[in-house]
Amino acid sequence: HGPLFKDAIGIIGEEELSGDFSRFGAPDVVLSFKNDLELVKLIENQGCGIKTLQVTSKNYPGAEMLDHGSMVPLYYLKKAGLDIPLVVMGFGFLPFKELYAFGKAIGRAIESSGKRVAIIASGDLSHRLTPDAPAGYDPAGKEFDQRLMASIETMDVDTILNMDRELVERAGECGLRSILIMLGALDGLLVSPKVLSYEGPFGVGYGVALLSIIEESSPVRLARQSVEE
């Protein structure tokens, strides 16, 4: 789901973004937001060497519709009173270091915009935690989830960037690339990480963490990563 491409980052370019949960039996749950096209353009213009594709209803019918990957976190944010413009994008099936470099480009775009921005990296962890999991069972699923959550808790970016590719593949995850982009956007900043929860119902791992940028003393400052841009 989402605007996903093998060799590019898809960014939704419609002025209005909306979605509902009719596919999940709740058609009355409807959300709509403005798209921050100014920030979209700043991200596209960062020149990090990674291709972006602005996805609109002209080239991809239905592009203005938010899918469940966006709708689930937005539902709770809207319920909490947040109603602000969005930028919605996929992650692209690119090398990990390129995704991190794209995150750094997002960070530069945010800085140049002067706006206060929150980044939500939405995605599940392993889909193979139990024998009745949707993608089948693999013990690598639990190992992957434990290693990733521990690395987020200590902001061990090196471990995440260099995660064993076989382990990642065996885990059957879908959130790692989103997380890498988010970490890239935090590159070099003073960050206070807090893991809020982890659970694995239905054989699928769900981790929730809050990474706060702060000015005062902090457990972790992200080392600037030397990644190709």
XYZ file of C-alpha atoms in Angstrom:
229
model
C 0.000 0.000 0.000
C 1.035 3.602 -0.416
C 2.899 5.245 -3.311
C 5.723 2.689 -3.505
C 8.325 2.405 -6.257
C 11.430 0.317 -6.722
C 13.774 3.155 -7.685
C 12.140 6.343 -6.382
C 10.343 7.966 -3.471
C 6.692 8.662 -4.231
C 5.237 11.834 -2.689
C 1.522 12.579 -2.971
C 1.045 15.880 -4.813
C -2.701 16.535 -4.493
C -3.911 19.711 -2.759
C -6.473 17.824 -0.660
C -5.892 14.467 1.026
C -8.706 12.319 2.389
C -9.514 8.745 3.311
C -11.907 6.476 5.155
C -12.085 3.010 6.681
C -14.793 1.602 4.391
C -12.504 -1.311 3.477
C -12.489 -2.227 7.162
C -16.232 -1.963 7.814
C -16.226 1.627 9.124
C -17.202 3.892 6.181
C -18.343 6.612 8.599
C -14.749 7.207 9.774
C -13.595 9.858 7.298
C -10.516 12.115 7.548
C -9.368 14.972 5.320
C -6.308 17.229 5.396
C -4.554 19.901 3.358
C -1.340 18.880 1.609
C 1.700 21.041 2.409
C 2.794 21.470 -1.221
C 5.363 24.103 -0.208
C 7.219 21.540 1.897
C 6.787 18.896 -0.839
C 8.612 21.216 -3.253
C 11.395 21.939 -0.747
C 11.969 18.199 -0.274
C 12.046 17.612 -4.028
C 14.561 20.431 -4.504
C 17.134 19.176 -2.006
C 19.205 17.534 -4.760
C 20.265 14.481 -2.752
C 20.608 12.349 -5.897
C 17.574 10.217 -5.092
C 14.685 10.320 -7.531
C 11.315 11.540 -6.294
C 8.017 11.193 -8.098
C 5.067 13.442 -7.321
C 2.037 11.159 -7.350
C -1.247 12.796 -8.415
C -4.617 11.577 -9.644
C -3.543 12.536 -13.172
C -0.846 9.861 -13.305
C -2.134 7.543 -10.563
C -5.943 7.526 -10.171
C -6.976 7.615 -6.522
C -3.654 9.116 -5.408
C -5.476 11.650 -3.251
C -6.942 8.874 -1.099
C -5.074 8.158 2.145
C -4.608 4.427 2.770
C -4.623 2.630 6.122
C -0.865 3.121 6.568
C -1.537 6.861 6.866
C -5.070 6.735 8.216
C -4.358 4.721 11.367
C -1.878 7.165 12.982
C -3.808 10.165 11.624
C -7.022 8.913 13.217
C -5.474 9.145 16.682
C -3.786 12.479 15.992
C -7.050 13.961 14.722
C -8.846 12.613 17.795
C -6.242 14.402 19.939
C -7.065 17.685 18.174
C -4.310 17.850 15.546
C -5.499 19.324 12.251
C -2.547 20.577 10.228
C -1.200 20.175 6.655
C 0.516 16.902 5.767
C 3.201 15.562 3.475
C 2.516 11.911 2.636
C 5.083 9.678 0.953
C 6.143 6.068 0.529
C 9.636 4.784 1.165
C 10.946 3.240 -2.084
C 12.794 -0.085 -2.361
C 16.221 1.547 -2.311
C 19.419 0.624 -0.417
C 19.240 1.411 3.288
C 21.901 4.126 3.123
C 20.067 5.877 0.285
C 16.875 5.932 2.334
C 18.816 7.416 5.242
C 20.312 10.023 2.878
C 16.821 10.906 1.685
C 15.832 11.387 5.319
C 18.722 13.832 5.687
C 17.352 15.727 2.684
C 13.952 15.907 4.408
C 15.702 17.293 7.489
C 17.353 20.030 5.416
C 14.035 20.870 3.759
C 12.327 21.182 7.144
C 15.121 23.394 8.449
C 14.928 25.690 5.427
C 11.131 25.907 5.735
C 11.299 27.254 9.290
C 8.281 25.110 10.156
C 7.712 22.947 13.190
C 7.301 19.429 11.802
C 6.631 15.979 13.246
C 7.647 12.888 11.276
C 5.598 9.709 11.564
C 7.295 6.511 10.389
C 4.375 4.124 9.987
C 4.791 0.392 9.396
C 4.651 -3.019 11.039
C 7.635 -4.998 12.247
C 7.919 -8.764 11.659
C 4.916 -10.599 10.190
C 6.353 -13.993 11.222
C 6.299 -14.108 15.007
C 4.026 -17.135 15.507
C 2.976 -20.249 13.566
C -0.393 -18.636 12.766
C 1.175 -15.346 11.575
C -0.005 -14.062 8.166
C 3.390 -14.688 6.553
C 4.135 -17.949 8.387
C 6.589 -18.504 11.241
C 10.300 -17.789 11.336
C 12.335 -17.421 14.569
C 14.207 -14.582 12.849
C 11.061 -12.463 13.278
C 11.427 -12.223 17.048
C 15.184 -11.625 16.771
C 14.668 -8.812 14.257
C 12.013 -7.083 16.353
C 14.089 -7.305 19.548
C 17.228 -6.004 17.851
C 15.400 -3.125 16.139
C 13.505 -1.983 19.245
C 16.675 -2.145 21.370
C 18.540 -0.082 18.765
C 15.783 2.540 18.667
C 15.794 2.771 22.467
C 19.506 3.638 22.438
C 19.468 5.396 19.034
C 22.033 2.939 17.707
C 21.724 4.065 14.098
C 24.771 2.080 12.937
C 23.161 -1.218 13.945
C 19.926 -0.330 12.153
C 21.693 0.844 8.986
C 23.778 -2.326 8.876
C 21.052 -4.782 9.833
C 21.780 -8.201 8.334
C 19.822 -8.370 5.067
C 19.035 -12.069 5.456
C 17.613 -11.419 8.929
C 15.478 -8.570 7.557
C 14.202 -10.742 4.710
C 13.384 -13.670 6.975
C 11.561 -11.399 9.436
C 9.020 -10.380 6.794
C 8.873 -6.781 8.028
C 7.475 -3.644 6.372
C 8.489 -0.756 8.659
C 12.284 -0.684 8.603
C 12.614 1.560 5.551
C 10.215 4.141 6.975
C 12.243 4.145 10.187
C 15.499 4.667 8.275
C 14.091 7.746 6.538
C 12.936 9.145 9.873
C 16.353 8.537 11.456
C 18.017 10.291 8.526
C 15.861 13.359 9.151
C 17.177 13.392 12.753
C 20.826 13.063 11.676
C 23.156 15.040 13.941
C 20.400 16.244 16.293
C 20.115 15.868 20.048
C 17.451 13.192 20.523
C 15.724 11.686 23.536
C 14.324 8.245 22.596
C 11.502 6.534 24.472
C 10.008 3.170 23.566
C 6.336 3.366 24.557
C 5.218 -0.176 23.769
C 5.856 -3.385 21.885
C 3.409 -6.220 21.272
C 2.931 -9.039 18.781
C -0.761 -9.915 18.424
C -1.794 -11.870 15.333
C 1.866 -12.838 14.843
C 2.740 -9.290 13.733
C 5.091 -6.992 15.672
C 3.928 -3.503 16.600
C 6.441 -1.141 18.167
C 5.701 2.432 19.218
C 8.452 4.906 20.094
C 8.721 8.648 20.580
C 11.938 10.363 19.458
C 12.004 13.900 20.816
C 14.424 16.608 19.681
C 15.589 18.600 22.688
C 18.011 21.432 23.377
C 19.203 20.495 26.825
C 21.318 17.522 27.918
C 20.193 14.266 26.328
C 21.180 10.606 26.435
C 21.956 10.545 22.739
C 23.209 12.810 20.016
C 22.980 11.128 16.627
C 26.414 10.970 15.028
C 26.312 12.434 11.556
C 26.406 9.453 9.231
C 28.710 9.493 6.226
C 26.247 8.190 3.677
C 26.241 8.807 -0.034
C 23.893 11.579 -1.124
